[in-house]
Amino acid sequence: MPPRLRSALSAVLIALSCLLVPFGALAAWASYGLADTGRYVTTMAPLAADPDVREAVAKTVGDGILREVDQRMDVRGVRGSVAPFVHDAVRSFTQTRAFRLAWNTGNRVTHDAILRALRAEDPAEEAGERPVTVDLAPVTAQVKQQLTHDHIPLAARIPVEHIAVPVLQAGEVGRLRKGFHVLEVAGFWLPVAAVVFAVTGIALAVHRRRAVAATALGTALGGALLILALTLGRTLTLADLPADVPHPAAAAIYDALTATLRTASWLLLALGLTVALTAWLTRRLHLPRPQRRRPDTTPSTPSQPPTPTRARA
C-alpha cells in the first residue's frame, strides 16, 4: 500500500476513534451504571445523609402530611403553628436508620419498576399502554419492621397498604423503551469500535509514534469535552428546574449520578496527556545526535623542497 494512502487511512481511523471516545464513555456509563439496579442504589445511598437532600425530603413529606390533614379536617387556622412541628418531626426521622432503609428500598423498587417497563419483561407492559407504577407496600413494611425493632411506640400499628404511585406515564414508556434498547447496544459497541479504530489506525500509520501521540491527544480532548459537557449540563439542568424544586438537593443528586462519568472523563484526559508526553519524550531521546568531526591524527608527510631545474640556454 502506498505511504500516502496508509497515512490517509490512518488519519481517518484515528479521527473516528477520538470522536467515539466521549460518546462511548457516555453510553457505557448510562448502560452499565444507571441501568444496573445495584449500582444505582449504591450510588444513591450516600445521599440519605446529605443535608440538602434530607431537608428537601423533610419539606416535601411535611407538606404532603399537611395537605392530607387539610383534606380530612380543617386546620387552616392553626396550620402556621402546626407546620413547624410536623417538619421538625419529619426532619428528625430523616436522621434515623429507618429513613436510610426507606430511601434505599424506595430507590430499588422504583428502579426495578422502570427497568422492567423499559425491557418489557412483563408481557402486559410490552404494549406500553399502561403507566409504570410503584407499590409502596414493601417500603412501608421494611420501615415498620425497623421501627418495631427500635422499640418505637405504636410502630406495630402502622398500616401496610398497597399504594400505587405513578412513575412514568403510558405515552412515555414506548418512546423511552426504544432509546433504552439503542443505549444498551451502544454502551458495548461504541467503546469497542473506538479501540479497534485506534489500534488499526496506529498499525497502518507510516510514523507510528506520531500516530500514538495524535490518538492520545484526541483521547485527552474527548475527555476534556466530556468534562465541559457535564459542567454545562449541570448548569442547564438546575436552571430548567421549577421554582419549587430545591436546587441544592437536585445538584447533589446530579453530582452523585455523574460522579463515575466525571471520574472516567478525568482519567481519559490524564491518560491521553501522559501517553502523548511519553511519545514526545521518547521521540526526543531517539533523535540522532550530530557527531563531532574528530581531528585527523595521521602524521603529515613533510613536503620535499622542489628540485631546481636548469634553465635552457
Short mmCIF file of C-alpha atoms in Angstrom, two decimals:
data_model
loop_
_atom_site.label_atom_id
_atom_site.label_comp_id
_atom_site.label_asym_id
_atom_site.label_seq_id
_atom_site.Cartn_x
_atom_site.Cartn_y
_atom_site.Cartn_z
CA MET A 1 0.00 0.00 0.00
CA PRO A 2 1.41 3.43 -0.90
CA PRO A 3 2.58 5.50 2.08
CA ARG A 4 0.20 8.36 1.26
CA LEU A 5 -2.81 6.04 1.25
CA ARG A 6 -1.68 4.45 4.52
CA SER A 7 -1.31 7.86 6.14
CA ALA A 8 -4.75 8.96 4.92
CA LEU A 9 -6.47 5.80 6.18
CA SER A 10 -4.63 6.05 9.48
CA ALA A 11 -5.70 9.66 9.97
CA VAL A 12 -9.35 8.82 9.24
CA LEU A 13 -9.40 5.87 11.64
CA ILE A 14 -7.70 7.80 14.42
CA ALA A 15 -10.12 10.71 13.96
CA LEU A 16 -13.09 8.33 14.17
CA SER A 17 -11.63 6.73 17.29
CA CYS A 18 -11.17 10.08 19.01
CA LEU A 19 -14.69 11.10 18.02
CA LEU A 20 -16.18 7.94 19.52
CA VAL A 21 -14.31 8.22 22.82
CA PRO A 22 -16.66 10.68 24.61
CA PHE A 23 -19.80 9.11 23.14
CA GLY A 24 -18.60 5.64 24.08
CA ALA A 25 -17.85 6.71 27.64
CA LEU A 26 -21.26 8.36 27.93
CA ALA A 27 -23.11 5.33 26.54
CA ALA A 28 -21.17 2.87 28.71
CA TRP A 29 -21.85 4.95 31.82
CA ALA A 30 -25.57 5.09 31.10
CA SER A 31 -25.81 1.43 30.11
CA TYR A 32 -23.73 -0.16 32.86
CA GLY A 33 -24.04 2.46 35.59
CA LEU A 34 -27.56 3.84 35.54
CA ALA A 35 -29.19 0.72 34.08
CA ASP A 36 -27.92 -1.54 36.88
CA THR A 37 -30.13 -1.52 39.96
CA GLY A 38 -27.39 -2.50 42.38
CA ARG A 39 -25.01 0.22 41.18
CA TYR A 40 -27.82 2.77 41.13
CA VAL A 41 -28.84 2.05 44.73
CA THR A 42 -25.19 2.11 45.83
CA THR A 43 -24.76 5.48 44.12
CA MET A 44 -27.88 6.97 45.68
CA ALA A 45 -27.36 5.52 49.18
CA PRO A 46 -24.94 8.23 50.46
CA LEU A 47 -27.50 10.91 49.58
CA ALA A 48 -29.60 9.77 52.54
CA ALA A 49 -27.02 11.51 54.74
CA ASP A 50 -26.75 14.64 52.59
CA PRO A 51 -28.15 17.67 54.48
CA ASP A 52 -29.69 19.26 51.38
CA VAL A 53 -31.44 16.04 50.37
CA ARG A 54 -32.74 15.41 53.87
CA GLU A 55 -34.04 18.96 54.09
CA ALA A 56 -35.79 18.58 50.73
CA VAL A 57 -37.34 15.27 51.83
CA ALA A 58 -38.46 16.80 55.13
CA LYS A 59 -40.11 19.71 53.36
CA THR A 60 -41.79 17.54 50.72
CA VAL A 61 -43.06 14.92 53.15
CA GLY A 62 -44.09 17.54 55.70
CA ASP A 63 -46.09 19.46 53.10
CA GLY A 64 -47.71 16.22 51.98
CA ILE A 65 -48.74 15.38 55.53
CA LEU A 66 -50.25 18.82 56.00
CA ARG A 67 -52.19 18.50 52.74
CA GLU A 68 -53.59 15.15 53.83
CA VAL A 69 -54.61 16.62 57.18
CA ASP A 70 -56.27 19.57 55.43
CA GLN A 71 -58.36 17.18 53.34
CA ARG A 72 -59.64 15.32 56.39
CA MET A 73 -60.09 18.19 58.82
CA ASP A 74 -59.99 21.97 58.67
CA VAL A 75 -56.71 23.07 60.26
CA ARG A 76 -56.19 26.24 58.28
CA GLY A 77 -56.49 28.32 61.42
CA VAL A 78 -53.66 26.52 63.20
CA ARG A 79 -51.63 25.49 60.15
CA GLY A 80 -48.96 28.09 60.84
CA SER A 81 -48.35 26.78 64.35
CA VAL A 82 -48.61 23.08 63.46
CA ALA A 83 -46.41 23.13 60.35
CA PRO A 84 -43.07 23.70 62.19
CA PHE A 85 -43.72 20.72 64.48
CA VAL A 86 -44.58 18.48 61.53
CA HIS A 87 -41.46 19.49 59.61
CA ASP A 88 -39.28 19.05 62.70
CA ALA A 89 -40.69 15.56 63.24
CA VAL A 90 -40.01 14.57 59.63
CA ARG A 91 -36.56 16.17 59.79
CA SER A 92 -35.76 14.08 62.86
CA PHE A 93 -36.95 10.97 61.05
CA THR A 94 -34.52 11.63 58.18
CA GLN A 95 -31.64 11.16 60.63
CA THR A 96 -32.63 7.62 61.59
CA ARG A 97 -31.72 4.23 60.20
CA ALA A 98 -35.34 3.71 59.23
CA PHE A 99 -35.13 6.63 56.82
CA ARG A 100 -31.95 5.29 55.22
CA LEU A 101 -33.64 1.93 54.82
CA ALA A 102 -36.72 3.55 53.29
CA TRP A 103 -34.51 5.62 50.97
CA ASN A 104 -32.61 2.60 49.67
CA THR A 105 -35.72 0.44 49.37
CA GLY A 106 -37.65 3.16 47.58
CA ASN A 107 -34.84 3.70 45.09
CA ARG A 108 -34.54 -0.03 44.47
CA VAL A 109 -38.28 -0.55 43.97
CA THR A 110 -38.57 2.46 41.65
CA HIS A 111 -35.53 1.47 39.60
CA ASP A 112 -36.74 -2.12 39.25
CA ALA A 113 -40.15 -0.97 38.06
CA ILE A 114 -38.67 1.35 35.44
CA LEU A 115 -36.23 -1.29 34.16
CA ARG A 116 -38.97 -3.91 33.86
CA ALA A 117 -41.03 -1.48 31.81
CA LEU A 118 -38.13 -0.45 29.57
CA ARG A 119 -37.04 -4.04 28.98
CA ALA A 120 -40.66 -5.21 28.54
CA GLU A 121 -40.13 -8.09 30.97
CA ASP A 122 -43.84 -8.08 31.79
CA PRO A 123 -45.97 -9.13 28.76
CA ALA A 124 -48.73 -6.80 29.91
CA GLU A 125 -46.32 -3.86 29.74
CA GLU A 126 -44.91 -4.72 26.33
CA ALA A 127 -47.52 -2.69 24.51
CA GLY A 128 -46.75 0.30 26.71
CA GLU A 129 -50.44 1.08 27.18
CA ARG A 130 -50.39 1.50 30.94
CA PRO A 131 -48.29 3.72 33.18
CA VAL A 132 -45.42 2.45 35.28
CA THR A 133 -46.36 2.43 38.94
CA VAL A 134 -44.51 1.65 42.15
CA ASP A 135 -46.09 -0.20 45.05
CA LEU A 136 -45.04 1.44 48.32
CA ALA A 137 -46.08 -1.54 50.46
CA PRO A 138 -42.56 -3.08 50.55
CA VAL A 139 -41.09 0.25 51.61
CA THR A 140 -43.67 0.70 54.36
CA ALA A 141 -43.20 -2.88 55.54
CA GLN A 142 -39.43 -2.51 55.91
CA VAL A 143 -39.75 0.83 57.68
CA LYS A 144 -42.34 -0.66 60.04
CA GLN A 145 -40.04 -3.60 60.77
CA GLN A 146 -37.11 -1.29 61.50
CA LEU A 147 -39.17 0.96 63.77
CA THR A 148 -40.55 -2.05 65.63
CA HIS A 149 -37.03 -3.38 66.07
CA ASP A 150 -36.01 0.00 67.53
CA HIS A 151 -38.93 -0.21 70.02
CA ILE A 152 -40.66 2.89 68.68
CA PRO A 153 -44.10 3.28 70.32
CA LEU A 154 -47.10 2.42 68.12
CA ALA A 155 -44.80 1.26 65.31
CA ALA A 156 -46.58 -2.09 65.13
CA ARG A 157 -49.84 -0.29 64.29
CA ILE A 158 -48.51 1.32 61.12
CA PRO A 159 -50.77 0.09 58.29
CA VAL A 160 -49.08 -1.54 55.31
CA GLU A 161 -51.24 -0.57 52.37
CA HIS A 162 -50.66 -1.22 48.68
CA ILE A 163 -50.44 2.26 47.23
CA ALA A 164 -49.58 2.55 43.53
CA VAL A 165 -47.55 5.67 42.79
CA PRO A 166 -47.17 6.51 39.06
CA VAL A 167 -43.57 6.92 37.90
CA LEU A 168 -43.89 7.02 34.09
CA GLN A 169 -46.93 7.89 32.04
CA ALA A 170 -48.23 5.40 29.50
CA GLY A 171 -47.26 7.52 26.49
CA GLU A 172 -43.64 7.85 27.61
CA VAL A 173 -42.87 4.14 28.00
CA GLY A 174 -42.75 3.22 24.31
CA ARG A 175 -40.53 6.15 23.36
CA LEU A 176 -38.13 5.57 26.24
CA ARG A 177 -38.01 1.83 25.52
CA LYS A 178 -36.64 2.38 22.01
CA GLY A 179 -33.98 4.75 23.27
CA PHE A 180 -33.06 2.33 26.05
CA HIS A 181 -32.51 -0.54 23.60
CA VAL A 182 -30.28 1.67 21.45
CA LEU A 183 -28.37 2.71 24.55
CA GLU A 184 -27.76 -0.88 25.61
CA VAL A 185 -26.28 -1.71 22.20
CA ALA A 186 -24.23 1.50 22.00
CA GLY A 187 -22.88 1.05 25.52
CA PHE A 188 -20.98 -2.03 24.36
CA TRP A 189 -20.14 -1.39 20.72
CA LEU A 190 -19.07 2.26 20.82
CA PRO A 191 -16.10 1.68 23.18
CA VAL A 192 -15.14 -1.46 21.23
CA ALA A 193 -15.27 0.43 17.93
CA ALA A 194 -13.16 3.26 19.37
CA VAL A 195 -10.44 0.81 20.46
CA VAL A 196 -10.49 -1.09 17.14
CA PHE A 197 -10.25 2.11 15.10
CA ALA A 198 -7.37 3.40 17.23
CA VAL A 199 -5.36 0.17 17.02
CA THR A 200 -5.94 -0.17 13.28
CA GLY A 201 -5.05 3.47 12.64
CA ILE A 202 -1.81 3.17 14.58
CA ALA A 203 -0.92 -0.09 12.81
CA LEU A 204 -1.44 1.49 9.37
CA ALA A 205 0.47 4.66 10.17
CA VAL A 206 3.79 5.27 8.48
CA HIS A 207 5.08 7.14 11.54
CA ARG A 208 3.58 5.16 14.41
CA ARG A 209 4.98 7.29 17.19
CA ARG A 210 3.22 10.32 15.74
CA ALA A 211 0.04 8.28 15.35
CA VAL A 212 0.18 7.23 19.01
CA ALA A 213 0.67 10.85 20.06
CA ALA A 214 -2.22 12.01 17.88
CA THR A 215 -4.52 9.30 19.28
CA ALA A 216 -3.55 10.21 22.83
CA LEU A 217 -4.16 13.91 22.26
CA GLY A 218 -7.53 13.14 20.67
CA THR A 219 -8.48 10.98 23.66
CA ALA A 220 -7.48 13.76 26.04
CA LEU A 221 -9.54 16.22 24.02
CA GLY A 222 -12.54 13.88 24.21
CA GLY A 223 -12.19 13.67 27.98
CA ALA A 224 -11.96 17.45 28.25
CA LEU A 225 -15.08 17.90 26.11
CA LEU A 226 -16.93 15.39 28.28
CA ILE A 227 -15.98 17.31 31.42
CA LEU A 228 -17.18 20.52 29.80
CA ALA A 229 -20.45 18.85 28.76
CA LEU A 230 -21.06 17.60 32.31
CA THR A 231 -20.47 21.06 33.74
CA LEU A 232 -22.71 22.69 31.18
CA GLY A 233 -25.36 20.00 31.63
CA ARG A 234 -25.38 20.59 35.38
CA THR A 235 -25.94 24.31 34.90
CA LEU A 236 -28.72 23.83 32.35
CA THR A 237 -30.42 21.11 34.41
CA LEU A 238 -30.57 23.24 37.52
CA ALA A 239 -31.72 26.26 35.52
CA ASP A 240 -34.64 24.34 33.99
CA LEU A 241 -35.98 23.06 37.32
CA PRO A 242 -39.23 24.53 38.64
CA ALA A 243 -39.00 27.08 41.39
CA ASP A 244 -40.50 24.73 43.99
CA VAL A 245 -37.77 22.09 43.48
CA PRO A 246 -34.85 22.54 45.91
CA HIS A 247 -31.81 23.29 43.77
CA PRO A 248 -29.16 22.21 46.33
CA ALA A 249 -30.74 18.76 46.63
CA ALA A 250 -31.04 18.46 42.85
CA ALA A 251 -27.39 19.45 42.48
CA ALA A 252 -26.36 16.79 45.00
CA ILE A 253 -28.31 14.12 43.10
CA TYR A 254 -26.84 15.23 39.76
CA ASP A 255 -23.31 15.13 41.17
CA ALA A 256 -23.86 11.68 42.65
CA LEU A 257 -25.25 10.21 39.43
CA THR A 258 -22.49 11.67 37.25
CA ALA A 259 -19.58 11.03 39.63
CA THR A 260 -18.46 7.89 37.79
CA LEU A 261 -18.65 9.57 34.39
CA ARG A 262 -16.76 12.59 35.70
CA THR A 263 -14.01 10.33 37.05
CA ALA A 264 -13.80 8.49 33.73
CA SER A 265 -13.51 11.82 31.90
CA TRP A 266 -10.60 12.95 34.06
CA LEU A 267 -8.93 9.57 33.56
CA LEU A 268 -9.25 9.91 29.78
CA LEU A 269 -7.75 13.39 29.95
CA ALA A 270 -4.86 12.34 32.19
CA LEU A 271 -4.16 9.13 30.27
CA GLY A 272 -4.18 10.90 26.92
CA LEU A 273 -1.82 13.64 28.05
CA THR A 274 0.51 11.11 29.70
CA VAL A 275 0.76 8.93 26.59
CA ALA A 276 1.25 11.95 24.34
CA LEU A 277 4.01 13.31 26.58
CA THR A 278 5.67 9.89 26.70
CA ALA A 279 5.61 9.61 22.92
CA TRP A 280 7.13 13.07 22.58
CA LEU A 281 9.88 12.34 25.11
CA THR A 282 10.80 9.03 23.52
CA ARG A 283 10.99 10.75 20.16
CA ARG A 284 13.32 13.37 21.59
CA LEU A 285 15.52 10.73 23.19
CA HIS A 286 15.81 8.70 19.99
CA LEU A 287 16.71 11.62 17.74
CA PRO A 288 20.13 11.09 16.12
CA ARG A 289 22.70 13.37 17.69
CA PRO A 290 25.06 15.24 15.40
CA GLN A 291 28.52 13.70 15.63
CA ARG A 292 31.55 15.91 16.02
CA ARG A 293 34.30 15.51 13.47
CA ARG A 294 37.38 14.08 15.05
CA PRO A 295 40.69 15.79 14.23
CA ASP A 296 42.88 13.93 11.76
CA THR A 297 45.66 12.28 13.78
CA THR A 298 47.58 10.79 10.84
CA PRO A 299 51.12 12.29 10.67
CA SER A 300 51.56 14.59 7.78
CA THR A 301 54.50 13.86 5.49
CA PRO A 302 56.87 16.78 5.20
CA SER A 303 56.85 18.33 1.81
CA GLN A 304 60.09 17.99 -0.09
CA PRO A 305 61.66 21.12 -1.48
CA PRO A 306 61.25 21.47 -5.21
CA THR A 307 64.12 20.20 -7.29
CA PRO A 308 65.87 23.07 -9.06
CA THR A 309 65.73 22.85 -12.77
CA ARG A 310 68.36 24.11 -15.12
CA ALA A 311 67.40 26.77 -17.46
CA ARG A 312 67.95 26.00 -21.07
CA ALA A 313 70.32 28.14 -22.96
#
